[in-house]
mmCIF file with all atom_site columns, C-alpha atoms in Angstrom:
data_model
loop_
_atom_site.group_PDB
_atom_site.id
_atom_site.type_symbol
_atom_site.label_atom_id
_atom_site.label_alt_id
_atom_site.label_comp_id
_atom_site.label_asym_id
_atom_site.label_entity_id
_atom_site.label_seq_id
_atom_site.pdbx_PDB_ins_code
_atom_site.Cartn_x
_atom_site.Cartn_y
_atom_site.Cartn_z
_atom_site.occupancy
_atom_site.B_iso_or_equiv
_atom_site.pdbx_formal_charge
_atom_site.auth_seq_id
_atom_site.auth_comp_id
_atom_site.auth_asym_id
_atom_site.auth_atom_id
_atom_site.pdbx_PDB_model_num
ATOM 1  C CA . MET A 1 1  ? 91.934  77.063  135.034 1.00 68.00 ? 961  MET A CA 1
ATOM 2  C CA . PRO A 1 2  ? 95.419  75.761  135.794 1.00 78.00 ? 962  PRO A CA 1
ATOM 3  C CA . LYS A 1 3  ? 98.390  78.001  135.079 1.00 82.00 ? 963  LYS A CA 1
ATOM 4  C CA . SER A 1 4  ? 99.518  75.797  132.191 1.00 86.00 ? 964  SER A CA 1
ATOM 5  C CA . GLU A 1 5  ? 96.157  76.206  130.428 1.00 86.00 ? 965  GLU A CA 1
ATOM 6  C CA . LEU A 1 6  ? 96.204  79.956  131.027 1.00 84.00 ? 966  LEU A CA 1
ATOM 7  C CA . LEU A 1 7  ? 99.727  80.164  129.613 1.00 88.00 ? 967  LEU A CA 1
ATOM 8  C CA . LYS A 1 8  ? 98.670  78.225  126.497 1.00 91.00 ? 968  LYS A CA 1
ATOM 9  C CA . ALA A 1 9  ? 95.642  80.489  126.024 1.00 88.00 ? 969  ALA A CA 1
ATOM 10 C CA . ILE A 1 10 ? 97.833  83.598  126.299 1.00 90.00 ? 970  ILE A CA 1
ATOM 11 C CA . GLN A 1 11 ? 100.382 82.169  123.864 1.00 92.00 ? 971  GLN A CA 1
ATOM 12 C CA . ARG A 1 12 ? 97.634  81.271  121.353 1.00 92.00 ? 972  ARG A CA 1
ATOM 13 C CA . GLU A 1 13 ? 96.141  84.759  121.563 1.00 92.00 ? 973  GLU A CA 1
ATOM 14 C CA . ILE A 1 14 ? 99.495  86.523  121.169 1.00 92.00 ? 974  ILE A CA 1
ATOM 15 C CA . SER A 1 15 ? 100.395 84.324  118.181 1.00 94.00 ? 975  SER A CA 1
ATOM 16 C CA . ARG A 1 16 ? 97.227  85.511  116.392 1.00 94.00 ? 976  ARG A CA 1
ATOM 17 C CA . HIS A 1 17 ? 98.586  89.072  116.437 1.00 94.00 ? 977  HIS A CA 1
ATOM 18 C CA . GLY A 1 18 ? 101.613 90.334  114.588 1.00 94.00 ? 978  GLY A CA 1
ATOM 19 C CA . LEU A 1 19 ? 103.380 93.435  113.363 1.00 95.00 ? 979  LEU A CA 1
ATOM 20 C CA . ASP A 1 20 ? 102.743 93.363  109.625 1.00 96.00 ? 980  ASP A CA 1
ATOM 21 C CA . THR A 1 21 ? 100.906 95.435  107.028 1.00 96.00 ? 981  THR A CA 1
ATOM 22 C CA . PHE A 1 22 ? 97.266  95.514  105.967 1.00 95.00 ? 982  PHE A CA 1
ATOM 23 C CA . PRO A 1 23 ? 95.220  97.473  103.429 1.00 94.00 ? 983  PRO A CA 1
ATOM 24 C CA . VAL A 1 24 ? 93.153  100.447 104.544 1.00 92.00 ? 984  VAL A CA 1
ATOM 25 C CA . ARG A 1 25 ? 90.400  101.810 102.347 1.00 89.00 ? 985  ARG A CA 1
ATOM 26 C CA . VAL A 1 26 ? 90.682  105.530 101.574 1.00 86.00 ? 986  VAL A CA 1
ATOM 27 C CA . ASP A 1 27 ? 88.795  107.808 99.191  1.00 86.00 ? 987  ASP A CA 1
ATOM 28 C CA . ASN A 1 28 ? 90.996  107.108 96.161  1.00 84.00 ? 988  ASN A CA 1
ATOM 29 C CA . GLY A 1 29 ? 91.545  103.378 96.722  1.00 87.00 ? 989  GLY A CA 1
ATOM 30 C CA . ASN A 1 30 ? 93.604  101.306 99.118  1.00 88.00 ? 990  ASN A CA 1
ATOM 31 C CA . LEU A 1 31 ? 96.567  102.318 101.226 1.00 92.00 ? 991  LEU A CA 1
ATOM 32 C CA . VAL A 1 32 ? 98.883  99.845  102.957 1.00 94.00 ? 992  VAL A CA 1
ATOM 33 C CA . THR A 1 33 ? 99.622  100.659 106.583 1.00 95.00 ? 993  THR A CA 1
ATOM 34 C CA . PRO A 1 34 ? 101.816 98.935  109.193 1.00 96.00 ? 994  PRO A CA 1
ATOM 35 C CA . GLY A 1 35 ? 100.175 97.421  112.224 1.00 96.00 ? 995  GLY A CA 1
ATOM 36 C CA . CYS A 1 36 ? 98.274  94.448  113.561 1.00 96.00 ? 996  CYS A CA 1
ATOM 37 C CA . PRO A 1 37 ? 96.237  92.867  110.741 1.00 95.00 ? 997  PRO A CA 1
ATOM 38 C CA . GLN A 1 38 ? 94.155  90.867  113.239 1.00 94.00 ? 998  GLN A CA 1
ATOM 39 C CA . CYS A 1 39 ? 92.893  94.024  114.971 1.00 94.00 ? 999  CYS A CA 1
ATOM 40 C CA . ARG A 1 40 ? 93.437  96.344  112.018 1.00 94.00 ? 1000 ARG A CA 1
ATOM 41 C CA . LYS A 1 41 ? 95.193  98.734  114.371 1.00 95.00 ? 1001 LYS A CA 1
ATOM 42 C CA . THR A 1 42 ? 97.918  100.968 112.941 1.00 95.00 ? 1002 THR A CA 1
ATOM 43 C CA . LEU A 1 43 ? 101.251 100.506 114.720 1.00 96.00 ? 1003 LEU A CA 1
ATOM 44 C CA . TYR A 1 44 ? 104.597 101.896 113.627 1.00 96.00 ? 1004 TYR A CA 1
ATOM 45 C CA . THR A 1 45 ? 107.155 100.421 116.027 1.00 96.00 ? 1005 THR A CA 1
ATOM 46 C CA . VAL A 1 46 ? 107.817 97.260  118.008 1.00 96.00 ? 1006 VAL A CA 1
ATOM 47 C CA . ASP A 1 47 ? 107.196 99.302  121.168 1.00 97.00 ? 1007 ASP A CA 1
ATOM 48 C CA . ASN A 1 48 ? 103.739 100.218 119.806 1.00 96.00 ? 1008 ASN A CA 1
ATOM 49 C CA . PHE A 1 49 ? 103.098 96.528  119.137 1.00 96.00 ? 1009 PHE A CA 1
ATOM 50 C CA . ILE A 1 50 ? 104.132 95.521  122.666 1.00 95.00 ? 1010 ILE A CA 1
ATOM 51 C CA . ASP A 1 51 ? 101.872 98.244  124.082 1.00 96.00 ? 1011 ASP A CA 1
ATOM 52 C CA . HIS A 1 52 ? 99.051  96.920  121.878 1.00 95.00 ? 1012 HIS A CA 1
ATOM 53 C CA . ILE A 1 53 ? 99.521  93.411  123.283 1.00 95.00 ? 1013 ILE A CA 1
ATOM 54 C CA . ASP A 1 54 ? 99.727  94.751  126.858 1.00 94.00 ? 1014 ASP A CA 1
ATOM 55 C CA . ASN A 1 55 ? 96.784  97.146  126.628 1.00 95.00 ? 1015 ASN A CA 1
ATOM 56 C CA . ASP A 1 56 ? 94.421  95.739  123.993 1.00 94.00 ? 1016 ASP A CA 1
ATOM 57 C CA . VAL A 1 57 ? 94.981  91.979  123.787 1.00 92.00 ? 1017 VAL A CA 1
ATOM 58 C CA . LEU A 1 58 ? 95.835  90.659  127.246 1.00 91.00 ? 1018 LEU A CA 1
ATOM 59 C CA . PRO A 1 59 ? 93.292  92.507  129.468 1.00 92.00 ? 1019 PRO A CA 1
ATOM 60 C CA . PRO A 1 60 ? 90.178  91.038  127.766 1.00 90.00 ? 1020 PRO A CA 1
ATOM 61 C CA . LEU A 1 61 ? 91.765  87.574  127.783 1.00 87.00 ? 1021 LEU A CA 1
ATOM 62 C CA . LEU A 1 62 ? 92.571  87.815  131.488 1.00 86.00 ? 1022 LEU A CA 1
ATOM 63 C CA . ASP A 1 63 ? 89.092  89.214  132.225 1.00 86.00 ? 1023 ASP A CA 1
ATOM 64 C CA . ARG A 1 64 ? 87.521  86.214  130.458 1.00 83.00 ? 1024 ARG A CA 1
ATOM 65 C CA . HIS A 1 65 ? 89.755  83.887  132.486 1.00 78.00 ? 1025 HIS A CA 1
ATOM 66 C CA . HIS A 1 66 ? 88.900  85.677  135.725 1.00 75.00 ? 1026 HIS A CA 1
ATOM 67 C CA . THR A 1 67 ? 85.133  85.627  135.154 1.00 74.00 ? 1027 THR A CA 1
ATOM 68 C CA . SER A 1 68 ? 85.179  81.980  134.048 1.00 72.00 ? 1028 SER A CA 1
ATOM 69 C CA . SER A 1 69 ? 87.061  80.986  137.205 1.00 67.00 ? 1029 SER A CA 1
ATOM 70 C CA . MET A 1 70 ? 84.768  82.914  139.581 1.00 59.00 ? 1030 MET A CA 1
ATOM 71 C CA . SER A 1 71 ? 81.942  81.213  141.403 1.00 51.00 ? 1031 SER A CA 1
ATOM 72 C CA . ARG A 1 72 ? 78.343  81.785  140.325 1.00 51.00 ? 1032 ARG A CA 1
ATOM 73 C CA . SER A 1 73 ? 77.603  84.048  143.299 1.00 51.00 ? 1033 SER A CA 1
ATOM 74 C CA . GLU A 1 74 ? 80.591  86.284  142.460 1.00 54.00 ? 1034 GLU A CA 1
ATOM 75 C CA . ASN A 1 75 ? 79.327  86.579  138.865 1.00 51.00 ? 1035 ASN A CA 1
ATOM 76 C CA . GLU A 1 76 ? 75.842  87.483  140.117 1.00 54.00 ? 1036 GLU A CA 1
ATOM 77 C CA . ILE A 1 77 ? 77.272  90.170  142.421 1.00 52.00 ? 1037 ILE A CA 1
ATOM 78 C CA . LEU A 1 78 ? 79.345  91.635  139.579 1.00 51.00 ? 1038 LEU A CA 1
ATOM 79 C CA . GLY A 1 79 ? 76.285  91.602  137.328 1.00 56.00 ? 1039 GLY A CA 1
ATOM 80 C CA . VAL A 1 80 ? 74.331  93.652  139.883 1.00 51.00 ? 1040 VAL A CA 1
ATOM 81 C CA . ILE A 1 81 ? 77.235  96.049  140.494 1.00 49.00 ? 1041 ILE A CA 1
ATOM 82 C CA . SER A 1 82 ? 77.879  96.565  136.771 1.00 53.00 ? 1042 SER A CA 1
ATOM 83 C CA . GLY A 1 83 ? 74.260  97.766  136.428 1.00 53.00 ? 1043 GLY A CA 1
ATOM 84 C CA . ILE A 1 84 ? 74.884  100.573 138.937 1.00 51.00 ? 1044 ILE A CA 1
ATOM 85 C CA . PRO A 1 85 ? 76.123  103.791 137.249 1.00 50.00 ? 1045 PRO A CA 1
ATOM 86 C CA . GLY A 1 86 ? 79.671  104.677 138.286 1.00 50.00 ? 1046 GLY A CA 1
ATOM 87 C CA . CYS A 1 87 ? 80.579  101.137 139.330 1.00 49.00 ? 1047 CYS A CA 1
ATOM 88 C CA . ILE A 1 88 ? 83.050  98.921  137.438 1.00 47.00 ? 1048 ILE A CA 1
#
């Protein structure tokens, strides 16, 4: 995947997430909490949101890009290694 396509994919994924509020169900009804409505993850500050993007959103996206750009033999090797306890 060319860098321009990767950049567009990252931008699309980040734009799906935002620091907003969403309802959370509790015993007595609903409570509104701040966070990422897409992931339903509670976040209180912009720093928390940036950490969420860095730690929860980008790694899976980059992993998908990496595995889709690998050759078939590399994918087969990773499949075998991932079946071994303690590896990957």
